[in-house]
């Protein structure tokens, strides 16, 4: 069903694309109001000096890549705690990497647009949020004693190309993928009674503020695709799926298993074969897949990629 803004668009002046409407600006205005009333400063909201709770996990055990495997049942409780702390640290450092890509794409997208518009102001608000989130994740990793888990060289170069080339719906689609998948995970982490307070606190902040970013990304995708033809949608669908593939496969670095004293090759093999892990990935991707389907961004080629990483 077409949106009302698509049937009778009221175009707005001031450096926007031809598809931008007053309804789009209304969304940005509401997000700005939300940011003004409900935002956090991690530097003061989180007690960075508090000691880590002994025996608490880095994330809910159910979200561990090895949960439900034979190897998990053989591990000591100490190994499980160490593993989950390194897994969440790996996810956080991957988040920092992608937030830096995100900031560059959004900033480039807003280049020379009307600075008085709500869209421009919220885009810069989002960039400011992402800067705080990256610092917050970096401090959390330092507190947990987790090293930087960098993507491999091939993935790093792919990310460099993506941030340089992605435009419009492709850029905001990649942003949405990363935010949606992490959102579902963190909603569980923030409620986990056996999860470190520092992870629960950073997750709470990220969930609240990223909910606005996801609404903005969805609106930007809808706007850019108004009147788009089949070929453009197919190209965007595949590009977004390729970005998802890189993000999802980079979230947990294989070195986390070494940190927990595990056989890396066996751990990687069991994690990849885990039916529980696959089910959790499908759960975390459910809302994203529904949105992509609604907007013509689930094609045969993109679906194949999503199934390879168990998002479908």
mmCIF file of C-alpha atoms in Angstrom:
data_model
loop_
_atom_site.group_PDB
_atom_site.id
_atom_site.type_symbol
_atom_site.label_atom_id
_atom_site.label_comp_id
_atom_site.label_asym_id
_atom_site.label_seq_id
_atom_site.Cartn_x
_atom_site.Cartn_y
_atom_site.Cartn_z
ATOM 1 C CA UNK A 1 0.000 0.000 0.000
ATOM 2 C CA UNK A 2 1.419 3.423 -0.875
ATOM 3 C CA UNK A 3 2.097 5.914 1.874
ATOM 4 C CA UNK A 4 0.020 9.086 1.837
ATOM 5 C CA UNK A 5 3.186 11.134 1.397
ATOM 6 C CA UNK A 6 3.871 9.198 -1.802
ATOM 7 C CA UNK A 7 0.398 9.868 -3.283
ATOM 8 C CA UNK A 8 0.373 13.604 -2.694
ATOM 9 C CA UNK A 9 3.950 14.682 -2.030
ATOM 10 C CA UNK A 10 4.628 18.206 -0.883
ATOM 11 C CA UNK A 11 8.186 18.828 -1.945
ATOM 12 C CA UNK A 12 10.386 20.870 0.340
ATOM 13 C CA UNK A 13 12.988 23.344 -0.907
ATOM 14 C CA UNK A 14 16.519 23.852 0.280
ATOM 15 C CA UNK A 15 19.052 21.407 -1.105
ATOM 16 C CA UNK A 16 17.022 18.205 -0.718
ATOM 17 C CA UNK A 17 16.553 15.526 -3.339
ATOM 18 C CA UNK A 18 13.501 15.608 -5.573
ATOM 19 C CA UNK A 19 11.726 12.980 -3.430
ATOM 20 C CA UNK A 20 11.905 14.859 -0.129
ATOM 21 C CA UNK A 21 8.520 15.830 1.283
ATOM 22 C CA UNK A 22 7.148 17.773 4.213
ATOM 23 C CA UNK A 23 6.191 14.436 5.780
ATOM 24 C CA UNK A 24 9.861 13.407 5.696
ATOM 25 C CA UNK A 25 10.798 16.573 7.539
ATOM 26 C CA UNK A 26 8.071 15.892 10.103
ATOM 27 C CA UNK A 27 9.747 12.572 10.926
ATOM 28 C CA UNK A 28 13.082 14.338 11.447
ATOM 29 C CA UNK A 29 11.443 16.988 13.632
ATOM 30 C CA UNK A 30 9.920 14.335 15.884
ATOM 31 C CA UNK A 31 13.282 12.589 16.157
ATOM 32 C CA UNK A 32 14.944 15.872 17.098
ATOM 33 C CA UNK A 33 12.336 16.399 19.820
ATOM 34 C CA UNK A 34 13.008 12.885 21.111
ATOM 35 C CA UNK A 35 16.767 13.479 21.126
ATOM 36 C CA UNK A 36 16.264 16.687 23.104
ATOM 37 C CA UNK A 37 14.285 14.928 25.835
ATOM 38 C CA UNK A 38 15.841 11.451 25.963
ATOM 39 C CA UNK A 39 19.588 11.285 25.399
ATOM 40 C CA UNK A 40 22.416 10.113 27.615
ATOM 41 C CA UNK A 41 25.991 11.031 28.379
ATOM 42 C CA UNK A 42 27.857 7.745 28.922
ATOM 43 C CA UNK A 43 30.626 9.580 30.745
ATOM 44 C CA UNK A 44 28.240 10.292 33.644
ATOM 45 C CA UNK A 45 25.501 7.663 33.207
ATOM 46 C CA UNK A 46 27.879 4.717 33.679
ATOM 47 C CA UNK A 47 29.999 4.120 36.771
ATOM 48 C CA UNK A 48 33.309 3.500 35.052
ATOM 49 C CA UNK A 49 35.157 3.112 38.368
ATOM 50 C CA UNK A 50 32.966 0.307 39.711
ATOM 51 C CA UNK A 51 34.679 -3.102 39.749
ATOM 52 C CA UNK A 52 33.437 -5.799 37.384
ATOM 53 C CA UNK A 53 31.100 -8.260 39.079
ATOM 54 C CA UNK A 54 32.878 -11.614 39.490
ATOM 55 C CA UNK A 55 31.236 -14.425 37.560
ATOM 56 C CA UNK A 56 29.023 -12.162 35.461
ATOM 57 C CA UNK A 57 28.862 -12.730 31.721
ATOM 58 C CA UNK A 58 29.663 -10.252 28.979
ATOM 59 C CA UNK A 59 26.352 -11.098 27.306
ATOM 60 C CA UNK A 60 23.472 -13.459 27.979
ATOM 61 C CA UNK A 61 24.848 -16.994 27.535
ATOM 62 C CA UNK A 62 22.100 -17.687 24.978
ATOM 63 C CA UNK A 63 23.758 -15.111 22.689
ATOM 64 C CA UNK A 64 27.161 -16.766 22.861
ATOM 65 C CA UNK A 65 28.236 -18.253 19.555
ATOM 66 C CA UNK A 66 28.944 -21.574 21.285
ATOM 67 C CA UNK A 67 25.819 -21.847 23.442
ATOM 68 C CA UNK A 68 24.116 -25.203 22.953
ATOM 69 C CA UNK A 69 27.139 -26.855 21.345
ATOM 70 C CA UNK A 70 29.096 -29.854 22.607
ATOM 71 C CA UNK A 71 32.041 -27.571 23.279
ATOM 72 C CA UNK A 72 29.914 -25.293 25.481
ATOM 73 C CA UNK A 73 28.941 -28.237 27.671
ATOM 74 C CA UNK A 74 32.637 -29.128 28.114
ATOM 75 C CA UNK A 75 33.723 -25.609 29.077
ATOM 76 C CA UNK A 76 34.252 -24.509 32.673
ATOM 77 C CA UNK A 77 32.132 -21.685 34.029
ATOM 78 C CA UNK A 78 35.216 -19.466 34.057
ATOM 79 C CA UNK A 79 35.786 -20.150 30.357
ATOM 80 C CA UNK A 80 32.161 -19.268 29.597
ATOM 81 C CA UNK A 81 32.496 -15.966 31.441
ATOM 82 C CA UNK A 82 35.748 -15.103 29.672
ATOM 83 C CA UNK A 83 34.363 -16.098 26.281
ATOM 84 C CA UNK A 84 31.198 -13.994 26.586
ATOM 85 C CA UNK A 85 33.206 -10.971 27.704
ATOM 86 C CA UNK A 86 35.468 -11.274 24.681
ATOM 87 C CA UNK A 87 32.502 -11.930 22.385
ATOM 88 C CA UNK A 88 30.732 -8.769 23.494
ATOM 89 C CA UNK A 89 34.031 -6.887 23.222
ATOM 90 C CA UNK A 90 34.439 -8.143 19.658
ATOM 91 C CA UNK A 91 30.899 -7.035 18.816
ATOM 92 C CA UNK A 92 31.608 -3.628 20.349
ATOM 93 C CA UNK A 93 34.849 -3.117 18.401
ATOM 94 C CA UNK A 94 33.073 -4.196 15.214
ATOM 95 C CA UNK A 95 30.418 -1.635 16.148
ATOM 96 C CA UNK A 96 33.056 1.076 16.461
ATOM 97 C CA UNK A 97 34.447 0.141 13.047
ATOM 98 C CA UNK A 98 31.027 0.351 11.429
ATOM 99 C CA UNK A 99 30.018 3.508 13.300
ATOM 100 C CA UNK A 100 33.035 5.221 11.764
ATOM 101 C CA UNK A 101 31.852 4.082 8.323
ATOM 102 C CA UNK A 102 28.314 5.241 9.153
ATOM 103 C CA UNK A 103 29.437 8.711 10.209
ATOM 104 C CA UNK A 104 31.288 9.266 6.966
ATOM 105 C CA UNK A 105 28.351 8.111 4.833
ATOM 106 C CA UNK A 106 25.840 10.299 6.667
ATOM 107 C CA UNK A 107 28.103 13.334 6.633
ATOM 108 C CA UNK A 108 28.736 12.951 2.899
ATOM 109 C CA UNK A 109 25.003 12.525 2.277
ATOM 110 C CA UNK A 110 24.259 15.819 4.022
ATOM 111 C CA UNK A 111 26.998 17.777 2.229
ATOM 112 C CA UNK A 112 25.631 21.166 1.097
ATOM 113 C CA UNK A 113 22.074 20.376 2.187
ATOM 114 C CA UNK A 114 20.045 23.086 3.890
ATOM 115 C CA UNK A 115 21.431 23.410 7.448
ATOM 116 C CA UNK A 116 18.102 24.841 8.612
ATOM 117 C CA UNK A 117 16.232 21.663 7.709
ATOM 118 C CA UNK A 118 15.224 19.125 10.335
ATOM 119 C CA UNK A 119 16.787 16.331 8.263
ATOM 120 C CA UNK A 120 20.195 18.033 8.294
ATOM 121 C CA UNK A 121 20.036 18.759 12.013
ATOM 122 C CA UNK A 122 19.015 15.235 12.938
ATOM 123 C CA UNK A 123 21.696 13.738 10.701
ATOM 124 C CA UNK A 124 24.329 15.695 12.616
ATOM 125 C CA UNK A 125 22.664 14.746 15.899
ATOM 126 C CA UNK A 126 23.012 11.110 14.869
ATOM 127 C CA UNK A 127 26.695 11.588 14.079
ATOM 128 C CA UNK A 128 27.216 13.126 17.521
ATOM 129 C CA UNK A 129 25.432 10.153 19.101
ATOM 130 C CA UNK A 130 27.647 7.712 17.199
ATOM 131 C CA UNK A 131 30.794 9.491 18.376
ATOM 132 C CA UNK A 132 29.660 9.084 21.988
ATOM 133 C CA UNK A 133 28.729 5.446 21.390
ATOM 134 C CA UNK A 134 32.150 4.639 19.940
ATOM 135 C CA UNK A 135 33.892 6.205 22.927
ATOM 136 C CA UNK A 136 31.511 4.349 25.253
ATOM 137 C CA UNK A 137 32.236 0.981 23.638
ATOM 138 C CA UNK A 138 35.971 1.676 23.662
ATOM 139 C CA UNK A 139 35.882 2.418 27.399
ATOM 140 C CA UNK A 140 33.806 -0.698 28.082
ATOM 141 C CA UNK A 141 36.309 -2.893 26.227
ATOM 142 C CA UNK A 142 39.181 -1.319 28.127
ATOM 143 C CA UNK A 143 37.347 -1.927 31.410
ATOM 144 C CA UNK A 144 36.770 -5.591 30.536
ATOM 145 C CA UNK A 145 40.374 -6.025 29.430
ATOM 146 C CA UNK A 146 39.342 -6.951 25.888
ATOM 147 C CA UNK A 147 41.752 -6.102 23.056
ATOM 148 C CA UNK A 148 40.776 -4.546 19.747
ATOM 149 C CA UNK A 149 39.361 -7.226 17.474
ATOM 150 C CA UNK A 150 39.882 -5.759 14.018
ATOM 151 C CA UNK A 151 38.285 -7.108 10.834
ATOM 152 C CA UNK A 152 40.678 -8.919 8.537
ATOM 153 C CA UNK A 153 42.401 -6.983 5.780
ATOM 154 C CA UNK A 154 39.968 -8.045 3.051
ATOM 155 C CA UNK A 155 36.944 -7.003 5.114
ATOM 156 C CA UNK A 156 38.642 -3.750 6.149
ATOM 157 C CA UNK A 157 39.186 -2.865 2.500
ATOM 158 C CA UNK A 158 35.612 -3.845 1.649
ATOM 159 C CA UNK A 159 34.430 -1.463 4.361
ATOM 160 C CA UNK A 160 36.636 1.273 2.940
ATOM 161 C CA UNK A 161 35.069 0.766 -0.484
ATOM 162 C CA UNK A 162 31.539 0.666 0.937
ATOM 163 C CA UNK A 163 31.864 3.960 2.774
ATOM 164 C CA UNK A 164 33.377 5.589 -0.299
ATOM 165 C CA UNK A 165 30.852 4.323 -2.837
ATOM 166 C CA UNK A 166 27.540 3.737 -1.027
ATOM 167 C CA UNK A 167 24.912 6.387 -1.674
ATOM 168 C CA UNK A 168 21.267 6.923 -0.818
ATOM 169 C CA UNK A 169 19.300 3.789 -0.010
ATOM 170 C CA UNK A 170 22.444 1.652 -0.177
ATOM 171 C CA UNK A 171 24.171 3.724 2.514
ATOM 172 C CA UNK A 172 21.138 3.892 4.804
ATOM 173 C CA UNK A 173 20.372 0.227 4.159
ATOM 174 C CA UNK A 174 23.804 -0.779 5.413
ATOM 175 C CA UNK A 175 23.332 1.432 8.442
ATOM 176 C CA UNK A 176 19.937 -0.126 9.182
ATOM 177 C CA UNK A 177 21.269 -3.683 8.945
ATOM 178 C CA UNK A 178 23.958 -3.083 11.556
ATOM 179 C CA UNK A 179 21.614 -1.239 13.912
ATOM 180 C CA UNK A 180 18.664 -3.654 13.676
ATOM 181 C CA UNK A 181 20.672 -6.816 14.364
ATOM 182 C CA UNK A 182 22.496 -5.311 17.335
ATOM 183 C CA UNK A 183 19.289 -3.787 18.722
ATOM 184 C CA UNK A 184 17.621 -7.167 19.289
ATOM 185 C CA UNK A 185 20.725 -8.565 20.993
ATOM 186 C CA UNK A 186 21.168 -5.565 23.268
ATOM 187 C CA UNK A 187 17.539 -5.558 24.378
ATOM 188 C CA UNK A 188 18.274 -8.940 25.926
ATOM 189 C CA UNK A 189 21.661 -7.917 27.327
ATOM 190 C CA UNK A 190 20.269 -4.860 29.122
ATOM 191 C CA UNK A 191 17.820 -7.110 31.000
ATOM 192 C CA UNK A 192 20.271 -9.903 31.786
ATOM 193 C CA UNK A 193 20.610 -10.223 35.553
ATOM 194 C CA UNK A 194 23.801 -12.257 35.158
ATOM 195 C CA UNK A 195 25.304 -9.798 32.643
ATOM 196 C CA UNK A 196 27.933 -7.232 33.662
ATOM 197 C CA UNK A 197 26.454 -3.889 34.719
ATOM 198 C CA UNK A 198 28.764 -2.094 32.301
ATOM 199 C CA UNK A 199 27.306 -4.078 29.398
ATOM 200 C CA UNK A 200 23.744 -3.603 30.618
ATOM 201 C CA UNK A 201 24.319 0.138 30.929
ATOM 202 C CA UNK A 202 25.959 0.612 27.535
ATOM 203 C CA UNK A 203 23.261 -1.540 25.941
ATOM 204 C CA UNK A 204 20.470 0.542 27.486
ATOM 205 C CA UNK A 205 21.957 3.772 26.171
ATOM 206 C CA UNK A 206 22.574 2.307 22.740
ATOM 207 C CA UNK A 207 19.070 0.822 22.424
ATOM 208 C CA UNK A 208 17.335 4.104 23.307
ATOM 209 C CA UNK A 209 19.396 6.297 21.009
ATOM 210 C CA UNK A 210 19.697 3.829 18.125
ATOM 211 C CA UNK A 211 15.910 3.476 17.974
ATOM 212 C CA UNK A 212 15.874 7.028 16.582
ATOM 213 C CA UNK A 213 18.667 6.230 14.137
ATOM 214 C CA UNK A 214 16.725 3.233 12.822
ATOM 215 C CA UNK A 215 13.588 5.332 12.269
ATOM 216 C CA UNK A 216 15.687 7.898 10.405
ATOM 217 C CA UNK A 217 17.339 5.236 8.227
ATOM 218 C CA UNK A 218 13.994 3.646 7.362
ATOM 219 C CA UNK A 219 12.557 7.018 6.373
ATOM 220 C CA UNK A 220 15.601 7.865 4.264
ATOM 221 C CA UNK A 221 15.340 4.512 2.453
ATOM 222 C CA UNK A 222 11.645 5.051 1.731
ATOM 223 C CA UNK A 223 12.356 8.556 0.450
ATOM 224 C CA UNK A 224 15.209 7.528 -1.851
ATOM 225 C CA UNK A 225 13.199 4.665 -3.350
ATOM 226 C CA UNK A 226 10.078 6.636 -4.260
ATOM 227 C CA UNK A 227 9.520 6.035 -7.935
ATOM 228 C CA UNK A 228 12.600 3.791 -8.200
ATOM 229 C CA UNK A 229 12.543 1.189 -10.940
ATOM 230 C CA UNK A 230 13.079 -2.550 -10.669
ATOM 231 C CA UNK A 231 16.774 -2.451 -11.625
ATOM 232 C CA UNK A 232 17.611 0.143 -8.989
ATOM 233 C CA UNK A 233 15.799 -1.810 -6.293
ATOM 234 C CA UNK A 234 17.548 -5.026 -7.288
ATOM 235 C CA UNK A 235 20.956 -3.374 -7.187
ATOM 236 C CA UNK A 236 20.205 -1.790 -3.815
ATOM 237 C CA UNK A 237 18.886 -5.091 -2.452
ATOM 238 C CA UNK A 238 22.056 -6.944 -3.394
ATOM 239 C CA UNK A 239 24.344 -4.169 -2.116
ATOM 240 C CA UNK A 240 22.587 -4.056 1.252
ATOM 241 C CA UNK A 241 22.731 -7.859 1.529
ATOM 242 C CA UNK A 242 26.452 -7.812 0.710
ATOM 243 C CA UNK A 243 26.966 -5.232 3.455
ATOM 244 C CA UNK A 244 25.002 -7.420 5.864
ATOM 245 C CA UNK A 245 27.176 -10.400 4.982
ATOM 246 C CA UNK A 246 30.348 -8.477 5.817
ATOM 247 C CA UNK A 247 28.932 -7.060 9.063
ATOM 248 C CA UNK A 248 27.473 -10.308 10.416
ATOM 249 C CA UNK A 249 30.491 -12.469 9.567
ATOM 250 C CA UNK A 250 32.804 -9.922 11.222
ATOM 251 C CA UNK A 251 30.963 -9.505 14.514
ATOM 252 C CA UNK A 252 32.763 -12.218 16.494
ATOM 253 C CA UNK A 253 36.476 -12.580 15.768
ATOM 254 C CA UNK A 254 37.911 -16.135 15.945
ATOM 255 C CA UNK A 255 40.540 -14.940 18.425
ATOM 256 C CA UNK A 256 37.868 -14.726 21.144
ATOM 257 C CA UNK A 257 38.054 -18.515 21.419
ATOM 258 C CA UNK A 258 41.797 -18.414 21.978
ATOM 259 C CA UNK A 259 41.263 -15.869 24.775
ATOM 260 C CA UNK A 260 39.021 -18.418 26.521
ATOM 261 C CA UNK A 261 41.619 -21.177 26.155
ATOM 262 C CA UNK A 262 39.688 -23.088 23.498
ATOM 263 C CA UNK A 263 40.769 -24.869 20.347
ATOM 264 C CA UNK A 264 40.052 -22.173 17.768
ATOM 265 C CA UNK A 265 39.445 -24.450 14.789
ATOM 266 C CA UNK A 266 36.995 -26.613 16.712
ATOM 267 C CA UNK A 267 35.212 -23.598 18.220
ATOM 268 C CA UNK A 268 34.795 -21.929 14.823
ATOM 269 C CA UNK A 269 33.441 -25.157 13.312
ATOM 270 C CA UNK A 270 30.932 -25.729 16.122
ATOM 271 C CA UNK A 271 29.789 -22.108 16.099
ATOM 272 C CA UNK A 272 29.174 -22.243 12.350
ATOM 273 C CA UNK A 273 27.197 -25.484 12.660
ATOM 274 C CA UNK A 274 25.150 -24.382 15.677
ATOM 275 C CA UNK A 275 21.400 -24.575 15.045
ATOM 276 C CA UNK A 276 20.817 -22.465 18.145
ATOM 277 C CA UNK A 277 23.065 -19.730 16.787
ATOM 278 C CA UNK A 278 21.246 -19.796 13.463
ATOM 279 C CA UNK A 279 17.875 -19.485 15.192
ATOM 280 C CA UNK A 280 19.085 -16.503 17.245
ATOM 281 C CA UNK A 281 20.316 -14.762 14.092
ATOM 282 C CA UNK A 282 16.943 -15.274 12.400
ATOM 283 C CA UNK A 283 15.213 -13.882 15.473
ATOM 284 C CA UNK A 284 17.409 -10.776 15.513
ATOM 285 C CA UNK A 285 16.737 -10.178 11.802
ATOM 286 C CA UNK A 286 12.971 -10.683 11.722
ATOM 287 C CA UNK A 287 11.921 -7.002 11.763
ATOM 288 C CA UNK A 288 14.666 -6.049 9.327
ATOM 289 C CA UNK A 289 13.605 -8.692 6.817
ATOM 290 C CA UNK A 290 9.983 -7.537 7.053
ATOM 291 C CA UNK A 291 10.999 -3.955 6.303
ATOM 292 C CA UNK A 292 13.199 -4.954 3.362
ATOM 293 C CA UNK A 293 10.413 -7.095 1.894
ATOM 294 C CA UNK A 294 7.910 -4.252 2.276
ATOM 295 C CA UNK A 295 10.196 -1.957 0.295
ATOM 296 C CA UNK A 296 11.088 -4.348 -2.499
ATOM 297 C CA UNK A 297 14.578 -5.025 -1.170
ATOM 298 C CA UNK A 298 14.320 -8.788 -0.839
ATOM 299 C CA UNK A 299 15.201 -10.343 -4.187
ATOM 300 C CA UNK A 300 16.388 -13.787 -5.190
ATOM 301 C CA UNK A 301 20.046 -12.785 -5.075
ATOM 302 C CA UNK A 302 19.815 -10.909 -1.789
ATOM 303 C CA UNK A 303 17.785 -13.703 -0.186
ATOM 304 C CA UNK A 304 20.532 -16.171 -1.058
ATOM 305 C CA UNK A 305 23.076 -14.039 0.833
ATOM 306 C CA UNK A 306 20.811 -13.585 3.853
ATOM 307 C CA UNK A 307 20.242 -17.327 4.070
ATOM 308 C CA UNK A 308 23.984 -17.988 3.973
ATOM 309 C CA UNK A 309 24.384 -15.965 7.157
ATOM 310 C CA UNK A 310 21.097 -17.280 8.640
ATOM 311 C CA UNK A 311 19.270 -13.962 8.687
ATOM 312 C CA UNK A 312 16.461 -15.735 6.835
#
